[in-house]
Tab-separated table of C-alpha atoms and ligand atoms in Angstrom:
chain	number	residue	atom	x	y	z
A	1	MET	CA	0.000	0.000	0.000
A	2	LYS	CA	1.327	3.458	-0.900
A	3	LYS	CA	1.826	6.108	1.766
A	4	GLU	CA	-1.180	8.317	0.878
A	5	THR	CA	-3.528	5.342	1.229
A	6	LYS	CA	-1.787	4.002	4.310
A	7	ILE	CA	-2.177	7.315	6.157
A	8	LEU	CA	-5.931	7.469	5.699
A	9	HIS	CA	-6.678	3.814	6.268
A	10	SER	CA	-4.497	3.265	9.311
A	11	ILE	CA	-6.951	5.558	11.130
A	12	GLU	CA	-9.643	3.010	12.024
A	13	PRO	CA	-13.295	4.015	12.532
A	14	ASP	CA	-14.178	4.212	16.245
A	15	LEU	CA	-14.648	0.664	17.588
A	16	LEU	CA	-17.524	1.651	19.860
A	17	THR	CA	-19.704	3.673	17.475
A	18	GLY	CA	-18.274	3.382	13.957
A	19	ALA	CA	-17.625	7.154	13.846
A	20	ILE	CA	-15.350	7.727	10.837
A	21	SER	CA	-13.831	10.806	12.466
A	22	THR	CA	-11.895	9.818	15.592
A	23	PRO	CA	-13.967	10.878	18.640
A	24	ILE	CA	-12.431	13.355	21.077
A	25	TYR	CA	-12.403	11.506	24.404
A	26	GLN	CA	-12.365	14.624	26.583
A	27	THR	CA	-12.081	12.829	29.911
A	28	ALA	CA	-9.631	12.750	32.800
A	29	THR	CA	-10.439	9.288	34.124
A	30	PHE	CA	-12.172	6.031	33.140
A	31	VAL	CA	-14.680	4.079	35.218
A	32	GLN	CA	-13.348	0.656	36.167
A	33	ASP	CA	-15.386	-2.571	36.107
A	34	SER	CA	-13.879	-3.652	39.453
A	35	PRO	CA	-10.795	-2.374	41.322
A	36	GLY	CA	-7.822	-2.613	38.942
A	37	VAL	CA	-9.941	-4.049	36.118
A	38	HIS	CA	-10.463	-1.554	33.279
A	39	ARG	CA	-10.869	-1.502	29.495
A	40	GLY	CA	-7.301	-0.487	28.625
A	41	PHE	CA	-7.589	3.059	29.970
A	42	ASP	CA	-7.336	4.122	33.604
A	43	TYR	CA	-6.144	7.750	33.776
A	44	GLY	CA	-5.819	10.454	31.087
A	45	ARG	CA	-2.129	11.199	31.616
A	46	THR	CA	-1.207	7.546	31.185
A	47	ASN	CA	-3.389	6.942	28.144
A	48	ASN	CA	-6.293	8.392	26.196
A	49	PRO	CA	-8.136	6.770	23.254
A	50	THR	CA	-7.843	9.862	20.989
A	51	ARG	CA	-4.128	10.246	21.748
A	52	ALA	CA	-3.682	6.488	21.230
A	53	VAL	CA	-5.012	6.797	17.641
A	54	LEU	CA	-2.469	9.561	16.903
A	55	GLU	CA	0.358	7.580	18.527
A	56	LYS	CA	-0.431	4.519	16.422
A	57	LEU	CA	-0.724	6.658	13.300
A	58	ILE	CA	2.698	8.296	13.635
A	59	ALA	CA	4.310	4.921	14.449
A	60	THR	CA	2.824	3.544	11.205
A	61	LEU	CA	3.903	6.582	9.169
A	62	GLU	CA	7.504	6.361	10.387
A	63	ASN	CA	7.676	2.559	10.058
A	64	GLY	CA	8.153	2.230	13.809
A	65	SER	CA	6.317	0.092	16.348
A	66	HIS	CA	5.504	2.648	19.072
A	67	GLY	CA	4.534	6.331	18.973
A	68	PHE	CA	4.185	8.905	21.757
A	69	ALA	CA	2.447	12.289	21.670
A	70	PHE	CA	3.639	15.263	23.705
A	71	ALA	CA	2.469	18.806	24.440
A	72	SER	CA	5.146	20.298	22.139
A	73	GLY	CA	8.118	19.335	20.007
A	74	LEU	CA	10.363	20.411	22.858
A	75	ALA	CA	8.459	18.244	25.358
A	76	ALA	CA	9.115	15.303	23.001
A	77	ILE	CA	12.795	16.260	22.815
A	78	ASP	CA	12.953	16.609	26.604
A	79	ALA	CA	11.540	13.102	27.071
A	80	VAL	CA	14.198	11.624	24.779
A	81	ILE	CA	17.064	13.442	26.533
A	82	LYS	CA	15.791	11.951	29.824
A	83	LEU	CA	16.869	8.515	28.554
A	84	LEU	CA	20.404	9.618	29.488
A	85	ASN	CA	22.262	9.735	32.793
A	86	SER	CA	24.535	12.318	34.352
A	87	GLY	CA	28.027	11.968	32.825
A	88	ASP	CA	26.710	10.980	29.385
A	89	GLN	CA	27.539	12.961	26.282
A	90	ILE	CA	25.424	13.961	23.276
A	91	VAL	CA	27.074	14.665	19.928
A	92	ALA	CA	24.758	16.786	17.789
A	93	VAL	CA	24.623	18.696	14.525
A	94	ASP	CA	26.111	22.182	14.893
A	95	ASP	CA	23.014	24.047	13.711
A	96	LEU	CA	20.721	22.246	16.100
A	97	TYR	CA	17.189	23.691	16.466
A	98	GLY	CA	17.541	26.663	18.863
A	99	GLY	CA	15.155	25.259	21.473
A	100	THR	CA	16.985	21.918	21.572
A	101	TRP	CA	20.275	23.767	22.007
A	102	ARG	CA	18.767	25.918	24.785
A	103	THR	CA	17.500	22.992	26.861
A	104	LEU	CA	20.739	21.017	26.422
A	105	ASN	CA	22.984	23.997	27.077
A	106	HIS	CA	21.100	25.672	29.922
A	107	ILE	CA	19.267	22.819	31.670
A	108	TYR	CA	20.839	19.436	30.939
A	109	ASN	CA	24.410	20.753	31.002
A	110	ARG	CA	23.737	21.792	34.620
A	111	LEU	CA	22.491	18.252	35.310
A	112	GLY	CA	25.721	16.696	33.997
A	113	ILE	CA	24.876	15.901	30.370
A	114	GLN	CA	27.454	17.298	27.989
A	115	LEU	CA	26.683	18.585	24.487
A	116	VAL	CA	29.251	18.545	21.671
A	117	ARG	CA	28.234	20.134	18.371
A	118	VAL	CA	29.799	19.207	15.040
A	119	ASP	CA	29.142	19.893	11.371
A	120	CYS	CA	27.693	16.515	10.403
A	121	SER	CA	27.519	17.314	6.685
A	122	ASP	CA	31.065	15.842	6.659
A	123	ILE	CA	31.034	12.478	8.422
A	124	ARG	CA	34.737	12.758	9.320
A	125	ASN	CA	33.884	15.540	11.810
A	126	LEU	CA	31.492	13.231	13.604
A	127	LYS	CA	33.947	10.314	13.677
A	128	ALA	CA	36.527	12.604	15.281
A	129	SER	CA	34.118	13.804	17.978
A	130	VAL	CA	32.538	10.666	19.429
A	131	THR	CA	34.054	9.208	22.611
A	132	ASP	CA	33.189	6.323	24.904
A	133	LYS	CA	30.924	8.752	26.770
A	134	THR	CA	28.797	9.428	23.677
A	135	LYS	CA	25.436	7.838	24.369
A	136	LEU	CA	23.365	9.767	21.848
A	137	ILE	CA	23.977	11.143	18.355
A	138	TRP	CA	21.424	13.843	17.541
A	139	ILE	CA	20.806	14.658	13.891
A	140	GLU	CA	18.569	17.047	12.005
A	141	SER	CA	18.543	16.715	8.234
A	142	PRO	CA	17.800	19.090	6.559
A	143	THR	CA	18.905	21.543	9.259
A	144	ASN	CA	17.559	24.928	10.239
A	145	PRO	CA	18.115	27.480	8.728
A	146	THR	CA	20.933	26.577	6.302
A	147	LEU	CA	19.412	23.275	5.049
A	148	LYS	CA	22.528	21.172	5.617
A	149	ILE	CA	22.186	17.455	4.917
A	150	ALA	CA	23.714	14.634	7.006
A	151	ASP	CA	24.026	11.050	5.768
A	152	ILE	CA	21.674	9.259	8.189
A	153	LYS	CA	22.632	5.726	7.139
A	154	GLU	CA	26.390	6.364	7.488
A	155	ILE	CA	25.847	8.028	10.866
A	156	SER	CA	23.723	5.099	12.078
A	157	LEU	CA	26.720	2.815	11.423
A	158	ILE	CA	28.931	5.027	13.611
A	159	ALA	CA	26.259	5.011	16.347
A	160	GLN	CA	26.066	1.213	16.191
A	161	GLU	CA	29.834	0.876	16.362
A	162	ILE	CA	30.130	2.935	19.557
A	163	GLY	CA	26.890	1.658	21.126
A	164	ALA	CA	25.130	5.034	21.046
A	165	LEU	CA	21.533	5.725	20.051
A	166	LEU	CA	20.820	7.693	16.895
A	167	VAL	CA	18.044	10.268	17.250
A	168	VAL	CA	16.750	12.074	14.157
A	169	ASP	CA	14.611	15.192	14.415
A	170	ASN	CA	12.643	14.656	11.193
A	171	THR	CA	10.546	17.839	11.435
A	172	PHE	CA	11.852	19.520	8.256
A	173	ALA	CA	11.439	16.495	5.969
A	174	SER	CA	8.198	15.055	7.404
A	175	PRO	CA	7.491	11.306	7.165
A	176	ILE	CA	6.307	11.779	3.566
A	177	LEU	CA	9.836	12.552	2.366
A	178	GLN	CA	12.136	10.705	4.766
A	179	ASN	CA	11.863	7.751	7.169
A	180	PRO	CA	14.949	7.742	9.417
A	181	ILE	CA	14.106	4.422	11.123
A	182	ASP	CA	14.490	2.692	7.748
A	183	LEU	CA	17.925	4.347	7.505
A	184	GLY	CA	19.027	2.990	10.894
A	185	ALA	CA	17.805	5.605	13.387
A	186	ASP	CA	16.683	4.367	16.823
A	187	ILE	CA	14.358	7.264	17.595
A	188	VAL	CA	12.528	9.790	15.404
A	189	ILE	CA	11.199	13.089	16.739
A	190	HIS	CA	8.739	15.518	15.190
A	191	SER	CA	7.564	18.951	16.073
A	192	ALA	CA	4.031	18.102	14.886
A	193	THR	CA	3.383	21.852	15.125
A	194	LYS	CA	4.917	22.095	11.632
A	195	TYR	CA	4.107	19.786	8.660
A	196	LEU	CA	2.151	17.080	10.498
A	197	ALA	CA	-0.590	19.301	11.918
A	198	GLY	CA	0.107	21.597	8.979
A	199	HIS	CA	-2.212	24.541	9.608
A	200	SER	CA	-0.213	26.619	12.130
A	201	ASP	CA	-3.020	26.103	14.648
A	202	LEU	CA	-1.470	24.068	17.474
A	203	ILE	CA	1.735	23.047	19.286
A	204	ALA	CA	2.534	19.315	19.514
A	205	GLY	CA	5.434	16.843	19.500
A	206	LEU	CA	5.821	13.168	18.588
A	207	VAL	CA	8.373	10.418	19.243
A	208	VAL	CA	8.633	7.087	17.388
A	209	THR	CA	10.802	4.017	17.867
A	210	ARG	CA	10.873	0.447	16.571
A	211	ASN	CA	12.703	-0.843	19.667
A	212	SER	CA	10.263	-2.134	22.321
A	213	GLU	CA	12.750	-1.744	25.170
A	214	LEU	CA	13.244	1.940	24.276
A	215	ALA	CA	9.478	2.295	23.861
A	216	GLU	CA	8.945	1.064	27.402
A	217	GLN	CA	11.425	3.630	28.751
A	218	ILE	CA	9.870	6.481	26.748
A	219	LYS	CA	6.378	5.483	27.899
A	220	PHE	CA	7.633	5.535	31.487
A	221	ILE	CA	9.123	9.026	31.019
A	222	GLN	CA	5.979	10.300	29.243
A	223	ASN	CA	3.796	9.159	32.123
A	224	SER	CA	6.254	10.262	34.844
A	225	SER	CA	6.994	13.748	33.449
A	226	GLY	CA	3.436	14.195	32.210
A	227	ALA	CA	3.912	16.532	29.228
A	228	ILE	CA	1.238	14.713	27.208
A	229	LEU	CA	-0.806	16.038	24.278
A	230	GLY	CA	-4.451	16.719	25.167
A	231	PRO	CA	-7.381	14.975	23.416
A	232	PHE	CA	-8.481	17.982	21.334
A	233	ASP	CA	-4.991	18.762	19.991
A	234	SER	CA	-4.479	15.034	19.344
A	235	TRP	CA	-7.652	15.095	17.240
A	236	LEU	CA	-6.565	18.225	15.338
A	237	THR	CA	-3.189	16.610	14.621
A	238	ILE	CA	-4.878	13.435	13.298
A	239	ARG	CA	-7.089	15.616	11.110
A	240	GLY	CA	-4.024	17.477	9.835
A	241	ILE	CA	-2.134	14.268	9.045
A	242	GLU	CA	-5.030	13.048	6.852
A	243	THR	CA	-3.982	15.628	4.214
A	244	LEU	CA	-0.209	15.465	4.880
A	245	ALA	CA	0.754	13.780	1.597
A	246	LEU	CA	-1.288	16.203	-0.534
A	247	ARG	CA	0.070	19.231	1.265
A	248	VAL	CA	3.723	18.197	1.312
A	249	HIS	CA	3.777	17.322	-2.408
A	250	LYS	CA	2.200	20.669	-3.346
A	251	GLN	CA	4.626	22.462	-1.001
A	252	CYS	CA	7.584	20.650	-2.646
A	253	ASP	CA	6.259	21.589	-6.135
A	254	ASN	CA	6.173	25.233	-5.060
A	255	ALA	CA	9.586	25.140	-3.358
A	256	GLU	CA	11.282	23.650	-6.431
A	257	LEU	CA	9.996	26.525	-8.604
A	258	VAL	CA	10.750	29.201	-5.995
A	259	ALA	CA	14.308	27.858	-5.487
A	260	GLN	CA	14.967	27.985	-9.239
A	261	PHE	CA	13.628	31.544	-9.409
A	262	LEU	CA	15.826	32.659	-6.498
A	263	ALA	CA	18.933	30.899	-7.876
A	264	SER	CA	18.642	32.885	-11.112
A	265	HIS	CA	17.885	36.265	-9.490
A	266	PRO	CA	20.682	38.875	-9.905
A	267	LEU	CA	20.372	40.206	-6.310
A	268	VAL	CA	20.609	36.784	-4.652
A	269	LYS	CA	24.046	35.613	-3.508
A	270	ARG	CA	23.334	32.017	-2.454
A	271	VAL	CA	20.319	29.702	-2.257
A	272	ASN	CA	20.295	26.839	0.243
A	273	TYR	CA	17.965	24.136	-1.050
A	274	PRO	CA	18.878	20.412	-1.106
A	275	GLY	CA	17.081	20.037	-4.464
A	276	LEU	CA	19.549	22.286	-6.314
A	277	SER	CA	22.496	20.454	-7.881
A	278	THR	CA	24.721	23.207	-6.392
A	279	HIS	CA	23.860	22.042	-2.828
A	280	PRO	CA	27.027	20.410	-1.384
A	281	ASN	CA	25.130	17.281	-0.262
A	282	HIS	CA	22.544	17.145	-3.043
A	283	GLU	CA	23.391	13.483	-3.774
A	284	ILE	CA	22.908	12.392	-0.155
A	285	ALA	CA	19.555	14.215	-0.038
A	286	GLU	CA	18.544	12.471	-3.247
A	287	LYS	CA	19.499	9.102	-1.755
A	288	GLN	CA	17.643	9.405	1.566
A	289	GLN	CA	14.678	11.676	0.764
A	290	SER	CA	11.933	11.075	-1.795
A	291	ARG	CA	11.792	14.845	-2.492
A	292	PHE	CA	13.686	17.872	-1.218
A	293	GLY	CA	11.173	19.587	1.040
A	294	ALA	CA	9.612	23.031	1.098
A	295	MET	CA	12.111	24.991	3.202
A	296	ILE	CA	14.544	27.321	1.435
A	297	SER	CA	16.991	29.899	2.728
A	298	PHE	CA	18.902	32.482	0.710
A	299	SER	CA	21.246	35.396	1.244
A	300	LEU	CA	21.593	38.629	-0.700
A	301	LYS	CA	24.532	40.117	-2.614
A	302	THR	CA	24.041	43.222	-0.457
A	303	ASP	CA	24.658	41.164	2.654
A	304	SER	CA	23.297	43.425	5.388
A	305	VAL	CA	20.686	43.016	8.107
A	306	ASP	CA	18.834	45.967	6.560
A	307	ALA	CA	18.638	44.480	3.048
A	308	GLY	CA	17.258	41.228	4.482
A	309	SER	CA	14.763	43.191	6.571
A	310	ILE	CA	13.480	45.098	3.542
A	311	VAL	CA	12.684	41.860	1.701
A	312	CYS	CA	11.070	40.222	4.746
A	313	SER	CA	8.929	43.292	5.434
A	314	SER	CA	7.866	43.711	1.780
A	315	THR	CA	6.279	40.351	0.979
A	316	THR	CA	2.513	40.215	1.268
A	317	LEU	CA	1.741	36.513	0.693
A	318	PHE	CA	4.764	35.255	2.642
A	319	LYS	CA	3.770	36.245	6.172
A	320	LEU	CA	6.537	37.423	8.488
A	321	ALA	CA	6.509	34.890	11.318
A	322	GLU	CA	8.508	32.181	13.060
A	323	SER	CA	7.497	28.533	12.515
A	324	LEU	CA	7.101	26.615	9.264
A	325	GLY	CA	5.316	23.805	7.504
A	326	GLY	CA	1.794	25.253	7.442
A	327	VAL	CA	-0.469	25.736	4.423
A	328	LYS	CA	0.282	29.479	4.340
A	329	SER	CA	3.764	30.553	3.249
A	330	LEU	CA	5.981	32.143	5.894
A	331	ILE	CA	9.165	34.229	5.761
A	332	CYS	CA	11.676	35.099	8.487
A	333	GLN	CA	15.109	36.586	9.010
A	334	PRO	CA	17.104	34.366	11.403
A	335	ALA	CA	19.679	37.071	12.317
A	336	LEU	CA	16.901	39.259	13.764
A	337	MET	CA	14.453	36.570	14.853
A	338	THR	CA	15.198	32.907	15.638
A	339	HIS	CA	19.006	33.336	15.913
A	340	LYS	CA	19.144	36.830	17.418
A	341	SER	CA	20.683	35.657	20.709
A	342	ILE	CA	23.646	34.030	18.930
A	343	PRO	CA	26.771	36.255	18.646
A	344	GLN	CA	27.441	37.531	15.096
A	345	ASP	CA	30.770	35.689	14.607
A	346	VAL	CA	29.228	32.380	15.739
A	347	ARG	CA	26.285	32.980	13.405
A	348	HIS	CA	28.565	33.744	10.468
A	349	ALA	CA	30.657	30.629	11.139
A	350	ALA	CA	27.441	28.572	10.951
A	351	GLY	CA	26.644	30.071	7.525
A	352	ILE	CA	23.889	32.356	8.815
A	353	ASP	CA	24.615	35.577	6.910
A	354	ASP	CA	23.169	38.894	8.122
A	355	SER	CA	20.846	39.025	5.127
A	356	LEU	CA	19.855	35.337	5.288
A	357	ILE	CA	16.151	34.869	4.681
A	358	ARG	CA	14.309	31.622	5.405
A	359	ILE	CA	11.060	30.769	3.686
A	360	SER	CA	8.522	28.018	4.229
A	361	CYS	CA	6.516	27.437	1.058
A	362	GLY	CA	2.806	26.871	1.551
A	363	ILE	CA	0.182	25.562	-0.841
A	364	GLU	CA	-0.597	28.826	-2.698
A	365	ASN	CA	-0.070	29.080	-6.468
A	366	ALA	CA	3.675	29.057	-7.291
A	367	ASP	CA	3.436	32.006	-9.755
A	368	ASP	CA	1.861	34.160	-7.052
A	369	LEU	CA	4.602	33.212	-4.578
A	370	ILE	CA	7.336	34.030	-7.119
A	371	ASP	CA	5.688	37.376	-7.993
A	372	ASP	CA	5.551	38.222	-4.287
A	373	LEU	CA	9.286	37.564	-3.834
A	374	LYS	CA	10.084	39.407	-7.083
A	375	GLN	CA	8.384	42.627	-5.964
A	376	ALA	CA	9.950	42.350	-2.481
A	377	LEU	CA	13.481	41.938	-3.941
A	378	ASN	CA	12.835	45.009	-6.131
A	379	LYS	CA	12.440	47.086	-2.925
A	380	ILE	CA	16.148	46.717	-1.998
B	401	PLP	C1	9.810	23.841	15.877
B	401	PLP	C2	10.873	22.809	15.998
B	401	PLP	C3	11.090	22.136	17.217
B	401	PLP	C4	10.327	22.473	18.480
B	401	PLP	O1	8.985	22.167	18.383
B	401	PLP	P1	7.804	22.930	19.198
B	401	PLP	O2	6.595	22.229	18.741
B	401	PLP	O3	7.890	24.378	18.787
B	401	PLP	O4	8.106	22.768	20.641
B	401	PLP	C5	12.051	21.137	17.243
B	401	PLP	N1	12.780	20.835	16.142
B	401	PLP	C6	12.617	21.484	14.974
B	401	PLP	C7	13.469	21.113	13.812
B	401	PLP	C8	11.658	22.482	14.856
B	401	PLP	O5	11.507	23.126	13.690
């Protein structure tokens, strides 16, 4: 069965009533038949039938065996970090999502978990950085905001060799384009806030694994820490996922055309998009993704914060906002928004130019999106 079909038909009609739309079980507790004897559900933090449908759905989509839904992407990330012990080390991609970096650097560092960041687009950097303390390798591919690509399969072999777990934050690709578990990852994370829910209307996070021992530990952490996704947001996420394949393919169609337009524009210095043959790891992206995604970043020949600001403030269809993956196109300037707290020299070293602009292509008409960028670039 192909993915589009599998998504829709792995959401079963409600067993109790036949409802084709998953019911929202808005309840805190479940009445037991006799003390300790219940129908699979005892308390809403531990389990909920609506959340259970979402958890099964994401496990199916990522070719895993167990899924877990959390109150945000960062709550999902937090649960996975809690698999570690004080004294353990995490080796991660250098342009890690800012929130992941913040929790590792400001909270878990204090609790004795050390973070080492390396540019994983060259596997030799990673090989040189792992030690016997490395218990987790943390990858994003493509990364934010420079769209670097890491070879997930090669990295999974390194993880296996040193006995570390490989975690892949698959938010940017979505399960339509890339399935890290098939490439050797132990754990996949999503900020479901982005492509999965897809309408910029909620905050949610998901974790998937195919390893039942790991699943048991994650379930224990989910229940013990309690950052679960509520029934209504679980339902909205299920509803969003029903159209995931349609949306992501249209978004990729748009991004491919927008990237070509930007690459040929005289005021644009560089376009970061894994689908362009000029991308340094284009071949790896082609090998591990079915398409190249709908995130693009680009910098301007006039590389100043002001020039970038003019473009970001002049688009009308691309709305100026953080976040990504929704049906409406978004634009942002990392140097002034998501990456403002990072010192300029560190930012530059990571390839985040002052004028760098990141866009998330939505499902509008591609010609309209290109016209919008064209008139905004003319304002410089
Ligand atoms: C947004 C995002 C997160 C955090 O998710 P929230 O739902 O905002 O908590 C983690 N990783 C990546 C790659 C993201 O884009």
